[in-house]
Coordinates of C-alpha atoms and ligand atoms in Angstrom, one line a residue:
M21 CA -7.2 15.1 40.2
A22 CA -5.0 18.5 40.8
I23 CA -1.6 19.2 42.2
L24 CA -0.2 22.5 43.4
L25 CA 2.8 23.8 41.6
S26 CA 4.7 23.5 44.9
G27 CA 3.6 19.7 45.2
L28 CA 4.9 19.2 41.5
L29 CA 8.2 20.7 42.1
S30 CA 8.9 18.6 45.4
E31 CA 7.8 15.4 43.5
L32 CA 10.1 16.3 40.6
A33 CA 13.0 16.7 42.9
K34 CA 12.5 13.1 43.8
N35 CA 12.3 12.1 40.1
S36 CA 15.5 11.5 37.8
I37 CA 14.4 14.6 35.5
K38 CA 16.8 17.4 35.6
Y39 CA 14.8 20.9 35.8
E40 CA 15.5 24.6 36.7
T41 CA 12.5 26.8 37.5
F42 CA 11.6 30.5 37.0
L43 CA 9.2 31.9 39.3
P44 CA 7.9 35.5 38.6
D45 CA 8.4 38.1 41.5
G46 CA 5.7 37.4 44.3
C47 CA 4.6 34.1 42.7
D48 CA 3.7 31.6 45.3
P49 CA 3.9 27.8 43.9
A50 CA 1.6 26.9 46.6
S51 CA -1.3 29.2 45.2
I52 CA -1.0 27.8 41.6
E53 CA -3.2 24.8 40.9
L54 CA -2.5 22.3 38.1
G55 CA -5.3 19.8 36.6
G56 CA -3.3 18.6 33.4
M57 CA -1.0 19.5 30.5
V58 CA -1.4 20.2 27.1
C59 CA 1.2 20.4 24.4
D60 CA -0.6 22.5 21.8
S61 CA -1.4 26.0 22.4
R62 CA -4.7 25.7 20.9
K63 CA -5.9 23.6 23.2
A64 CA -4.7 25.6 26.2
G65 CA -7.0 26.8 29.0
P66 CA -7.4 27.7 32.8
G67 CA -5.4 25.3 35.0
V68 CA -3.7 23.6 32.4
M69 CA 0.0 23.8 32.2
F70 CA 1.4 24.4 28.6
A71 CA 4.3 22.2 27.4
A72 CA 6.4 23.9 24.6
T73 CA 8.3 21.5 22.3
K74 CA 10.5 22.2 19.3
G75 CA 9.0 20.4 16.1
D76 CA 10.0 20.1 12.7
H77 CA 7.6 22.8 11.3
S78 CA 7.3 25.1 14.4
D79 CA 8.7 25.9 17.8
A80 CA 5.9 26.0 20.3
H81 CA 7.9 28.3 22.4
E82 CA 6.5 31.0 20.2
F83 CA 3.1 30.2 21.2
T84 CA 3.7 30.5 25.1
A85 CA 2.0 33.9 25.1
Q86 CA -1.0 32.7 23.2
A87 CA -1.2 29.6 25.7
V88 CA -0.9 32.0 28.7
S89 CA -3.6 34.2 27.5
A90 CA -5.8 31.1 27.0
G91 CA -5.3 30.5 30.8
A92 CA -2.2 28.4 31.0
P93 CA -1.1 29.1 34.6
A94 CA 2.4 27.7 34.2
L95 CA 5.1 26.6 31.4
L96 CA 7.1 23.4 30.7
C97 CA 9.8 24.5 28.4
E98 CA 13.4 24.3 27.2
R99 CA 14.5 27.9 27.6
R100 CA 13.1 31.0 29.6
C101 CA 10.0 32.5 28.0
A102 CA 8.8 36.2 28.2
A103 CA 5.5 35.2 29.6
A104 CA 5.2 36.2 33.5
V105 CA 4.0 32.8 34.7
P106 CA 6.2 30.0 36.6
Q107 CA 8.3 28.0 34.1
I108 CA 9.9 24.6 34.7
I109 CA 12.7 24.5 32.2
I110 CA 13.9 21.0 31.0
R111 CA 16.3 20.0 28.2
D112 CA 14.1 18.2 26.1
V113 CA 10.3 18.8 26.5
R114 CA 8.9 16.3 23.9
S115 CA 10.5 13.5 25.9
G116 CA 10.4 14.9 29.4
M117 CA 6.5 16.1 29.3
G118 CA 5.2 12.6 29.7
E119 CA 6.9 12.1 33.1
V120 CA 5.8 15.7 34.5
A121 CA 2.4 15.2 33.3
S122 CA 2.4 11.8 35.0
V123 CA 3.3 13.5 38.4
I124 CA 0.5 16.2 37.6
H125 CA -2.2 13.4 37.2
G126 CA -0.8 11.3 40.3
Y127 CA 0.9 8.7 38.4
P128 CA -2.0 7.3 36.8
S129 CA 0.2 4.3 35.2
K130 CA 1.1 2.9 38.5
K131 CA -2.6 2.4 39.4
M132 CA -3.3 0.0 36.5
T133 CA -1.8 -3.2 35.0
M134 CA 0.0 -1.6 31.9
F135 CA 0.2 -3.7 28.8
A136 CA 2.2 -2.2 25.5
V137 CA 2.0 -3.8 22.1
T138 CA 4.8 -3.0 19.6
G139 CA 5.7 -4.0 16.2
T140 CA 5.2 -3.0 12.6
N141 CA 2.0 -4.8 12.0
G142 CA -0.6 -6.4 14.2
K143 CA -0.6 -3.8 17.1
T144 CA -3.9 -2.5 16.7
T145 CA -5.6 -6.2 16.1
S146 CA -3.5 -7.7 19.1
A147 CA -4.3 -4.6 21.4
F148 CA -8.0 -5.2 20.7
L149 CA -7.8 -8.9 21.5
T150 CA -6.0 -8.4 24.4
R151 CA -8.3 -6.0 26.0
A152 CA -11.3 -8.4 24.9
I153 CA -9.6 -11.4 26.8
L154 CA -9.1 -9.0 29.9
A155 CA -12.5 -7.8 29.7
S156 CA -14.0 -11.2 29.5
A157 CA -12.0 -11.9 32.6
G158 CA -13.7 -9.2 34.3
V159 CA -11.0 -6.5 34.1
K160 CA -12.3 -3.3 32.9
T161 CA -9.5 -2.3 30.5
G162 CA -8.6 1.1 28.8
L163 CA -7.4 1.2 25.0
A164 CA -5.1 3.7 23.5
G165 CA -4.0 3.0 19.8
T166 CA -4.3 3.8 16.1
V167 CA -8.0 3.4 15.6
I168 CA -9.5 4.7 19.2
N169 CA -8.7 6.1 22.6
D170 CA -11.2 4.5 25.0
D171 CA -11.0 5.7 28.4
G172 CA -13.4 3.0 29.8
E173 CA -16.5 5.1 29.3
K174 CA -15.8 7.3 26.3
K175 CA -14.4 6.5 22.7
E176 CA -12.3 8.9 20.8
E177 CA -10.9 8.9 17.5
A178 CA -7.1 8.7 18.1
E179 CA -4.8 11.3 16.2
H180 CA -1.6 9.1 16.7
T181 CA -1.0 5.5 17.2
T182 CA 0.6 6.7 20.4
S183 CA -0.3 10.1 21.7
E184 CA 2.1 12.9 23.0
G185 CA 3.1 12.5 26.4
A186 CA 0.9 15.1 27.9
D187 CA -2.3 13.7 26.0
L188 CA -1.2 10.3 26.9
Q189 CA -1.0 10.8 30.7
G190 CA -4.3 12.9 30.5
L191 CA -5.9 9.9 28.9
L192 CA -4.6 7.3 31.5
A193 CA -5.8 9.5 34.4
R194 CA -9.4 9.4 32.9
M195 CA -9.0 5.6 32.6
V196 CA -8.1 5.6 36.4
E197 CA -10.9 7.8 37.2
N198 CA -13.3 5.6 35.1
G199 CA -12.4 2.4 37.3
C200 CA -10.2 0.7 34.6
G201 CA -7.8 -1.7 36.3
A202 CA -5.6 -2.4 33.2
C203 CA -4.6 -0.3 30.1
V204 CA -3.7 -1.8 26.7
M205 CA -1.8 0.6 24.5
E206 CA 0.1 0.4 21.2
A207 CA 3.7 1.8 21.3
S208 CA 4.7 3.0 17.9
S209 CA 8.6 3.3 17.1
H210 CA 8.0 7.0 17.0
S211 CA 6.7 7.3 20.4
I212 CA 9.5 5.1 22.1
A213 CA 12.2 7.3 20.0
Q214 CA 10.6 10.5 21.0
G215 CA 10.0 9.5 24.5
R216 CA 6.1 10.0 24.2
I217 CA 5.8 7.3 26.7
S218 CA 8.0 8.6 29.3
G219 CA 6.6 8.4 33.0
I220 CA 5.3 4.9 32.3
S221 CA 6.7 1.3 33.5
F222 CA 5.1 -1.4 31.6
D223 CA 4.1 -4.7 33.4
R224 CA 3.6 -6.6 30.1
I225 CA 4.8 -5.9 26.6
G226 CA 4.1 -7.7 23.1
F227 CA 6.4 -7.6 20.3
T228 CA 4.4 -8.6 17.2
N229 CA 7.3 -8.5 14.2
L230 CA 9.4 -6.0 12.4
T231 CA 9.5 -5.4 8.6
P232 CA 10.5 -2.5 6.8
E233 CA 8.5 0.7 7.4
H234 CA 9.3 4.3 8.6
L235 CA 12.8 4.0 7.3
E236 CA 12.4 7.7 6.4
Y237 CA 12.6 8.5 10.1
H238 CA 14.6 5.5 11.4
T239 CA 17.0 5.4 8.4
D240 CA 17.6 1.4 8.7
M241 CA 16.3 -1.8 10.1
E242 CA 19.0 -1.8 12.8
N243 CA 17.8 1.8 14.1
Y244 CA 14.3 0.9 13.7
F245 CA 14.9 -2.4 15.9
S246 CA 16.9 -0.4 18.4
A247 CA 13.9 1.9 18.7
K248 CA 11.7 -1.2 19.4
R249 CA 14.2 -2.5 21.7
A250 CA 14.3 0.4 23.9
L251 CA 10.8 -0.4 25.2
F252 CA 11.9 -3.3 26.7
G253 CA 15.0 -2.1 28.0
K254 CA 14.0 1.4 29.3
Y255 CA 10.3 1.3 29.7
M256 CA 9.8 -2.4 31.3
K257 CA 9.2 -3.1 34.9
D258 CA 12.2 -5.0 36.4
D259 CA 9.7 -7.8 37.2
G260 CA 8.0 -7.2 33.7
I261 CA 7.4 -9.9 31.1
A262 CA 7.5 -9.7 27.4
A263 CA 5.5 -11.8 25.0
I264 CA 7.4 -12.5 22.0
N265 CA 6.8 -13.6 18.2
I266 CA 9.8 -16.0 17.6
D267 CA 9.0 -16.5 14.1
D268 CA 10.4 -13.2 13.3
E269 CA 14.1 -12.9 13.3
Y270 CA 14.1 -9.6 15.4
G271 CA 11.5 -11.3 17.9
M272 CA 13.9 -14.3 18.2
R273 CA 16.8 -11.6 19.0
L274 CA 14.6 -9.8 21.6
R275 CA 13.8 -13.2 23.1
R276 CA 17.4 -14.2 23.4
E277 CA 18.2 -10.9 25.2
L278 CA 15.5 -11.1 27.5
G279 CA 15.9 -14.7 28.5
K280 CA 13.5 -15.6 31.5
R281 CA 11.8 -12.0 31.2
A282 CA 10.2 -13.3 28.1
V283 CA 7.6 -15.8 27.0
S284 CA 7.4 -16.8 23.2
Y285 CA 4.7 -17.5 20.8
S286 CA 5.0 -19.1 17.3
M287 CA 2.9 -20.8 14.7
R288 CA 6.2 -22.7 13.3
M289 CA 7.8 -23.9 16.7
E290 CA 5.9 -26.4 18.8
E291 CA 8.4 -25.8 21.6
A292 CA 7.4 -22.2 21.9
D293 CA 5.5 -21.4 25.1
F294 CA 2.4 -20.7 23.1
F295 CA 2.0 -22.4 19.9
A296 CA -1.1 -22.8 17.2
R297 CA -1.8 -24.2 13.9
V298 CA -4.6 -23.7 11.5
L299 CA -6.5 -26.7 11.0
S300 CA -9.2 -25.5 8.4
V301 CA -10.1 -22.2 6.4
S302 CA -13.4 -21.0 5.6
E303 CA -15.3 -17.8 4.8
E304 CA -16.4 -17.8 8.3
G305 CA -13.0 -18.0 9.7
L306 CA -10.4 -20.3 11.0
A307 CA -10.3 -23.5 13.0
I308 CA -7.2 -23.5 15.1
E309 CA -5.5 -25.7 17.7
V310 CA -3.6 -23.8 20.4
K311 CA -1.0 -24.7 22.9
A312 CA -0.4 -22.9 26.1
P313 CA 0.8 -23.4 29.3
G314 CA -1.4 -24.7 31.9
L315 CA -3.5 -26.7 29.5
S316 CA -3.7 -30.5 29.6
G317 CA -3.3 -30.9 25.9
N318 CA -4.0 -28.8 23.0
K319 CA -7.4 -26.8 22.6
G320 CA -9.2 -26.5 19.5
I321 CA -11.5 -23.1 18.9
K322 CA -13.1 -21.4 15.8
L323 CA -11.4 -18.0 15.3
P324 CA -14.0 -15.7 13.6
A325 CA -11.2 -14.1 11.4
L326 CA -9.2 -14.7 8.2
G327 CA -5.5 -14.8 7.7
G328 CA -2.8 -16.8 9.3
Y329 CA -1.5 -13.5 10.7
N330 CA -4.5 -13.2 12.9
V331 CA -3.7 -16.5 14.6
M332 CA -0.3 -14.5 15.5
N333 CA -2.2 -11.5 16.6
A334 CA -4.5 -14.1 18.8
L335 CA -1.4 -15.6 20.2
Q336 CA 0.1 -12.2 21.1
A337 CA -2.9 -11.3 23.0
L338 CA -3.3 -14.7 24.6
S339 CA 0.3 -14.6 25.8
L340 CA -0.1 -11.2 27.1
A341 CA -3.0 -11.9 29.0
C342 CA -1.8 -15.3 30.4
A343 CA 1.3 -13.8 31.4
A344 CA -0.6 -11.3 33.5
G345 CA -2.4 -14.3 35.2
V346 CA -5.5 -14.8 33.0
P347 CA -6.1 -18.7 32.9
A348 CA -5.5 -20.1 29.3
A349 CA -8.4 -22.1 29.0
A350 CA -10.7 -18.9 29.7
A351 CA -8.6 -16.9 27.5
I352 CA -8.6 -19.0 24.5
E353 CA -12.5 -19.4 24.7
S354 CA -12.8 -15.6 24.9
L355 CA -11.0 -15.6 21.3
E356 CA -13.8 -17.4 19.9
A357 CA -15.9 -14.2 20.3
M358 CA -13.1 -12.0 19.0
P359 CA -14.1 -8.6 18.3
Q360 CA -14.2 -7.3 14.6
V361 CA -11.3 -4.8 14.7
P362 CA -12.3 -1.6 12.5
G363 CA -11.0 -1.6 9.1
R364 CA -9.0 -5.0 9.7
L365 CA -10.1 -7.2 6.9
E366 CA -13.6 -5.7 7.7
R367 CA -16.1 -7.8 5.2
Y368 CA -19.0 -6.8 3.4
R369 CA -21.4 -9.1 1.3
L370 CA -23.2 -7.3 -1.6
D371 CA -26.2 -8.8 -3.1
N372 CA -24.7 -9.1 -6.7
G373 CA -22.5 -11.7 -5.1
V374 CA -19.3 -9.3 -4.8
T375 CA -17.5 -9.1 -1.4
C376 CA -16.0 -6.0 -0.6
V377 CA -12.8 -6.2 2.2
I378 CA -11.6 -2.9 3.7
D379 CA -8.3 -3.1 5.3
F380 CA -5.7 -1.0 6.8
A381 CA -2.6 -2.8 5.0
H382 CA -0.4 0.2 3.9
T383 CA 2.9 -1.7 3.9
S384 CA 4.5 -4.6 1.8
D385 CA 4.0 -7.3 4.5
G386 CA 0.6 -6.0 5.5
L387 CA -0.8 -6.2 1.9
E388 CA 1.0 -9.4 1.4
K389 CA -0.8 -11.0 4.4
A390 CA -4.0 -9.3 3.7
L391 CA -4.2 -10.3 0.0
G392 CA -3.0 -13.6 0.9
A393 CA -5.6 -14.1 3.6
V394 CA -8.4 -13.0 1.0
R395 CA -7.0 -15.0 -1.6
Q396 CA -7.6 -18.3 0.5
V397 CA -11.1 -17.8 0.3
C398 CA -11.8 -15.8 -3.2
G399 CA -13.4 -18.2 -5.9
G400 CA -13.4 -15.3 -8.5
R401 CA -11.2 -12.5 -9.3
L402 CA -9.4 -10.4 -6.8
Y403 CA -9.5 -6.6 -7.2
V404 CA -6.8 -4.4 -5.3
V405 CA -7.6 -0.7 -4.9
F406 CA -4.7 1.1 -3.0
G407 CA -2.5 3.8 -2.7
L408 CA 0.4 5.0 -0.3
G409 CA 0.6 7.8 2.0
G410 CA 3.0 10.9 1.4
E411 CA 5.9 11.8 3.7
R412 CA 6.4 8.2 4.4
D413 CA 9.3 6.0 3.0
I414 CA 9.4 6.5 -0.6
S415 CA 11.3 3.1 -1.1
R416 CA 8.4 1.2 -0.2
R417 CA 6.4 2.5 -3.2
P418 CA 7.3 0.1 -6.0
I419 CA 7.5 -2.9 -3.3
V420 CA 3.9 -2.6 -2.6
G421 CA 2.9 -2.3 -6.1
E422 CA 4.7 -5.3 -6.9
T423 CA 2.8 -7.2 -4.2
A424 CA -0.6 -5.8 -5.2
S425 CA 0.0 -7.0 -8.8
R426 CA 1.7 -10.2 -7.9
L427 CA -1.4 -11.3 -5.7
G428 CA -4.2 -9.4 -7.1
D429 CA -6.0 -10.0 -10.6
Y430 CA -6.7 -6.5 -11.4
V431 CA -5.0 -3.4 -9.6
V432 CA -6.3 0.2 -9.2
V433 CA -3.5 2.4 -8.0
T434 CA -5.0 5.7 -6.4
S435 CA -4.4 8.3 -3.4
D436 CA -4.2 7.5 0.2
N437 CA -3.3 10.6 2.3
P438 CA -0.8 12.7 0.2
R439 CA 0.1 14.9 3.0
G440 CA 2.7 17.6 1.5
E441 CA 3.2 15.4 -1.5
D442 CA 1.9 15.5 -5.1
P443 CA -0.5 12.6 -5.2
E444 CA 0.3 11.9 -8.9
A445 CA 4.1 11.5 -8.0
I446 CA 3.2 9.1 -5.4
I447 CA 1.3 7.1 -7.8
A448 CA 4.1 7.2 -10.2
G449 CA 6.4 5.7 -7.5
I450 CA 4.4 2.9 -7.1
E451 CA 3.6 2.1 -10.9
P452 CA 7.2 0.6 -11.8
G453 CA 6.5 -2.1 -9.1
V454 CA 2.9 -2.9 -10.6
K455 CA 4.4 -3.2 -14.1
R456 CA 6.6 -6.0 -12.8
H457 CA 3.8 -8.4 -13.5
A458 CA 1.4 -8.8 -16.4
T459 CA -1.5 -8.0 -14.2
P460 CA -3.9 -5.3 -15.8
Y461 CA -4.0 -2.1 -13.7
K462 CA -5.4 1.5 -13.8
L463 CA -3.8 4.5 -12.3
I464 CA -6.8 6.6 -10.8
T465 CA -6.0 9.6 -8.6
D466 CA -9.2 10.4 -7.2
R467 CA -10.0 7.4 -4.6
R468 CA -13.7 7.6 -5.0
E469 CA -13.4 7.0 -8.6
A470 CA -10.9 4.2 -8.1
I471 CA -13.2 2.4 -5.6
C472 CA -16.2 2.7 -8.0
L473 CA -14.3 1.4 -11.0
A474 CA -13.4 -1.8 -9.3
L475 CA -16.9 -2.3 -7.7
D476 CA -18.2 -1.6 -11.5
M477 CA -16.0 -4.2 -12.9
A478 CA -16.3 -7.0 -10.2
S479 CA -19.1 -9.7 -10.5
A480 CA -20.5 -12.6 -8.3
G481 CA -17.6 -14.3 -6.5
D482 CA -15.2 -11.7 -6.9
I483 CA -13.5 -9.8 -4.0
V484 CA -12.6 -6.0 -4.2
V485 CA -10.0 -5.1 -1.4
I486 CA -9.8 -1.6 -0.5
A487 CA -6.4 -1.2 1.3
G488 CA -4.5 1.3 3.2
R489 CA -6.8 3.4 5.1
G490 CA -9.0 1.1 7.1
P491 CA -11.3 3.3 9.2
E492 CA -9.5 6.8 8.4
T493 CA -12.4 9.4 8.3
R494 CA -10.2 12.3 6.6
Q495 CA -8.0 12.4 3.7
V496 CA -5.0 14.7 4.1
F497 CA -3.5 16.9 1.8
K498 CA -0.8 19.6 2.3
D499 CA -2.7 22.3 4.0
F500 CA -6.4 20.9 4.6
S501 CA -8.2 17.5 4.6
I502 CA -11.4 16.4 3.5
P503 CA -13.9 13.7 5.0
L504 CA -13.2 10.6 3.2
V505 CA -14.1 6.8 4.4
D506 CA -13.6 3.8 2.3
R507 CA -16.8 2.2 3.6
E508 CA -18.9 5.2 2.8
I509 CA -17.7 5.1 -0.7
M510 CA -18.7 1.5 -0.9
E511 CA -22.1 2.4 0.5
D512 CA -22.5 5.5 -1.7
W513 CA -21.6 3.0 -4.7
C514 CA -24.2 0.6 -3.5
R515 CA -27.0 3.4 -3.4
M516 CA -26.1 4.6 -7.0
R517 CA -26.0 1.3 -8.6
G518 CA -29.3 0.2 -6.7
R519 CA -27.2 -2.5 -4.7
R520 CA -27.6 -3.7 -0.9
V521 CA -25.1 -5.0 1.6
L522 CA -26.3 -8.0 2.9
Ligands
UAG13 C1 7.4 13.0 12.9 C2 6.7 13.3 14.0 O1 6.4 12.6 14.8 N1 5.7 14.5 13.9 C3 5.0 14.8 15.0 C4 5.4 16.5 15.7 O2 5.6 16.9 14.7 P1 6.5 18.4 14.6 O3 7.6 18.0 15.4 O4 6.8 18.9 13.2 O5 5.4 19.2 15.0 P2 5.2 20.8 14.6 O6 4.2 21.2 13.8 O7 6.5 21.5 14.4 O8 5.0 21.6 16.1 C5 5.9 21.6 17.1 C6 5.1 21.8 18.6 O9 4.1 23.0 18.4 C7 2.7 22.9 18.8 N2 2.0 24.1 18.3 C8 1.7 23.9 17.0 C9 1.0 25.0 16.2 C10 0.4 25.9 17.1 O10 -0.3 26.6 16.9 N3 0.6 25.7 18.5 C11 1.3 24.8 19.0 O11 1.3 24.9 20.2 C12 2.5 21.6 18.4 O12 1.4 20.8 19.0 C13 3.9 20.8 18.7 O13 3.8 20.2 20.0 O14 4.8 16.8 16.6 C14 3.2 16.7 16.2 C15 2.4 17.3 17.3 O15 2.2 16.4 18.5 C16 2.6 15.5 15.6 O16 1.5 15.9 15.2 C17 3.7 15.0 14.5 O17 3.3 13.8 14.0 C18 3.0 13.9 12.7 C19 1.6 14.4 12.2 C20 3.0 12.4 12.2 O18 2.7 12.2 11.2 N4 3.5 11.5 12.8 C21 3.7 10.2 12.4 C22 5.2 9.9 11.7 C23 3.8 9.2 13.6 O19 4.0 9.7 14.7 N5 3.2 8.2 13.4 C24 3.4 6.9 14.6 C25 2.6 5.7 14.1 C26 3.6 5.0 13.3 C27 2.9 3.6 13.1 O20 2.7 2.9 14.1 O21 2.9 3.1 12.0 C28 2.3 7.4 15.8 O22 2.6 7.3 16.8 O23 1.1 7.7 15.4
ATP14 N1 0.5 -10.1 12.8 C1 0.5 -9.5 11.4 N2 1.8 -9.7 10.7 C2 1.7 -9.2 9.5 N3 0.8 -8.3 9.1 C3 -0.2 -8.0 9.9 C4 -0.4 -8.7 11.1 N4 -1.5 -8.2 11.6 C5 -2.0 -7.3 10.7 N5 -1.4 -7.2 9.6 C6 -1.7 -6.5 8.6 O1 -1.3 -5.1 8.9 C7 -2.3 -4.1 8.8 C8 -2.5 -3.4 10.0 O2 -2.9 -4.2 11.0 P1 -3.0 -3.7 12.6 O3 -3.8 -2.4 12.5 O4 -3.4 -4.7 13.4 O5 -1.3 -3.1 12.7 P2 -0.7 -1.9 13.3 O6 0.6 -2.6 13.9 O7 -1.9 -1.3 14.3 O8 -0.5 -1.0 12.2 P3 -0.2 0.5 12.3 O9 0.8 1.0 13.4 O10 0.2 0.8 11.0 O11 -1.7 1.2 12.8 C9 -3.6 -5.4 8.8 O12 -4.6 -4.8 7.8 C10 -3.0 -6.3 7.9 O13 -3.0 -6.3 6.6
API15 N1 0.5 5.0 11.4 C1 0.7 4.9 10.0 C2 -0.5 4.8 9.2 C3 -0.5 5.0 7.9 C4 -1.9 4.9 7.0 C5 -1.9 5.3 5.7 N2 -3.3 5.3 5.3 C6 -1.3 6.6 5.6 O1 -2.0 7.7 5.7 O2 0.1 6.6 5.0 C7 1.7 6.2 9.5 O3 1.2 7.2 10.1 O4 2.4 6.2 8.9

């Protein structure tokens, strides 16, 4: 799909966005074809508009010459640039580029049923489950989130939970081209606050929960909540429906505010629209009973997952899919074949009787839930290996440390993605929390060494939980990154010790 610059300008004139244009002498907007948009000059090329944003580290207006010499035929920018190409000038490119890119791509989000999932924890799992339900109802569905972006034909590792507006609209356009009738995407609080999702109106939006995270960005819980709430105010269609966890206090507030525009789910309140209770737990998963609109009586199913929170994620997916018209009975049945979400309580049984669990938990709430789930099926000792990322809320460091030492029998604190911070300083921030309990622990900066130590110490019946990174593939330092995958370290350890994954 491509649009002429003249067509883009006349479409923008109908939209709410305010803009000015600069056309170099002799430039005919009807002769310039635009096939897409990028916001990173290193990805610029012929036929692709370059959007220049001002970031914390650099001002991309300085890269416009580079983008133009790579072939960019036009710019979206915040001030007039020296380059001799047409320029559309708007006040804030970061929050406006999604809308402009949406026009370039022919409004892809209007051609699919758009689902978003937001909340601190559970977005990825709920999004995967929602997509699985829609797929078994015969709807080809694209997926965009923390682990992968899937355009219906090709899966790519995601850089962000929610991509920048230009990239996101490009992804949606590919979904449409590939015949997707729906898109399920995660909406991070950063993306809402920064307007990365501008140009999209959602049909159905799920809210999982709100617990402390990213307070380095949002300052306090009320601001963090406001960012999430904007998704339901600014980005939901008038006839859109929200599917909300009312066991969460912020969820309850949203439910009250949205009134009839919301359905609720709960594991505590049977009067919720969707309700479930756990009947039994085994290493294979959870037997649950579900109440949903349209069912005559409760329905029992086996969910191949651990942890009560995964029942909440299943309810989130169920309520979203049913609110979009999938019959409850079929939706619930498809949960029995729920997919393993990469790096979410991913279980490996080793031939020495040890189980290794790789999980993405990197918040206190996430770790509490993950360790709680594993504890229920752990007959031996529970080893916890984890670290925390740099340039993220430092107040959570001792809190996560406390959670690990309260719920684990042995803790190894290590590095995650230090980014621009000193890894040892991050570990030192975690240690006071770990010390609040008598649980033995070790501090080992090198993540490979830390994982190997725990695997060496564990014996039959024990479980080693490696938390924080899930399927992440690179460890990020200040100016470089190295390949690092927790599962591969576990596999290397097996090779070194002559062990096998069963
Ligand atoms: C706080 C934040 O959102 N930062 C994002 C922001 O960084 P920044 O503003 O500092 O960007 P910058 O480096 O100054 O660059 C400014 C612009 O110049 C461009 N540039 C830069 C260099 C160059 O040679 N050419 C060029 O064009 C960049 O592409 C960018 O558009 O813009 C960058 C480019 O898009 C993002 O990579 C970066 O995300 C950083 C890496 C990040 O870690 N973000 C996290 C906090 C985030 O967004 N997380 C949420 C998930 C949260 C959750 O669910 O838990 C997410 O949605 O993933
Ligand atoms: N509903 C939930 N409530 C609380 N914790 C959860 C829930 N679902 C998952 N978790 C925990 O949070 C971790 C991340 O899960 P998931 O990837 O599904 O959430 P997310 O919201 O996508 O996270 P992120 O935005 O950080 O990628 C899991 O590994 C698990 O420990
Ligand atoms: N979406 C989250 C993921 C954190 C994962 C953890 N491994 C880290 O690097 O801090 C973030 O960007 O804060």
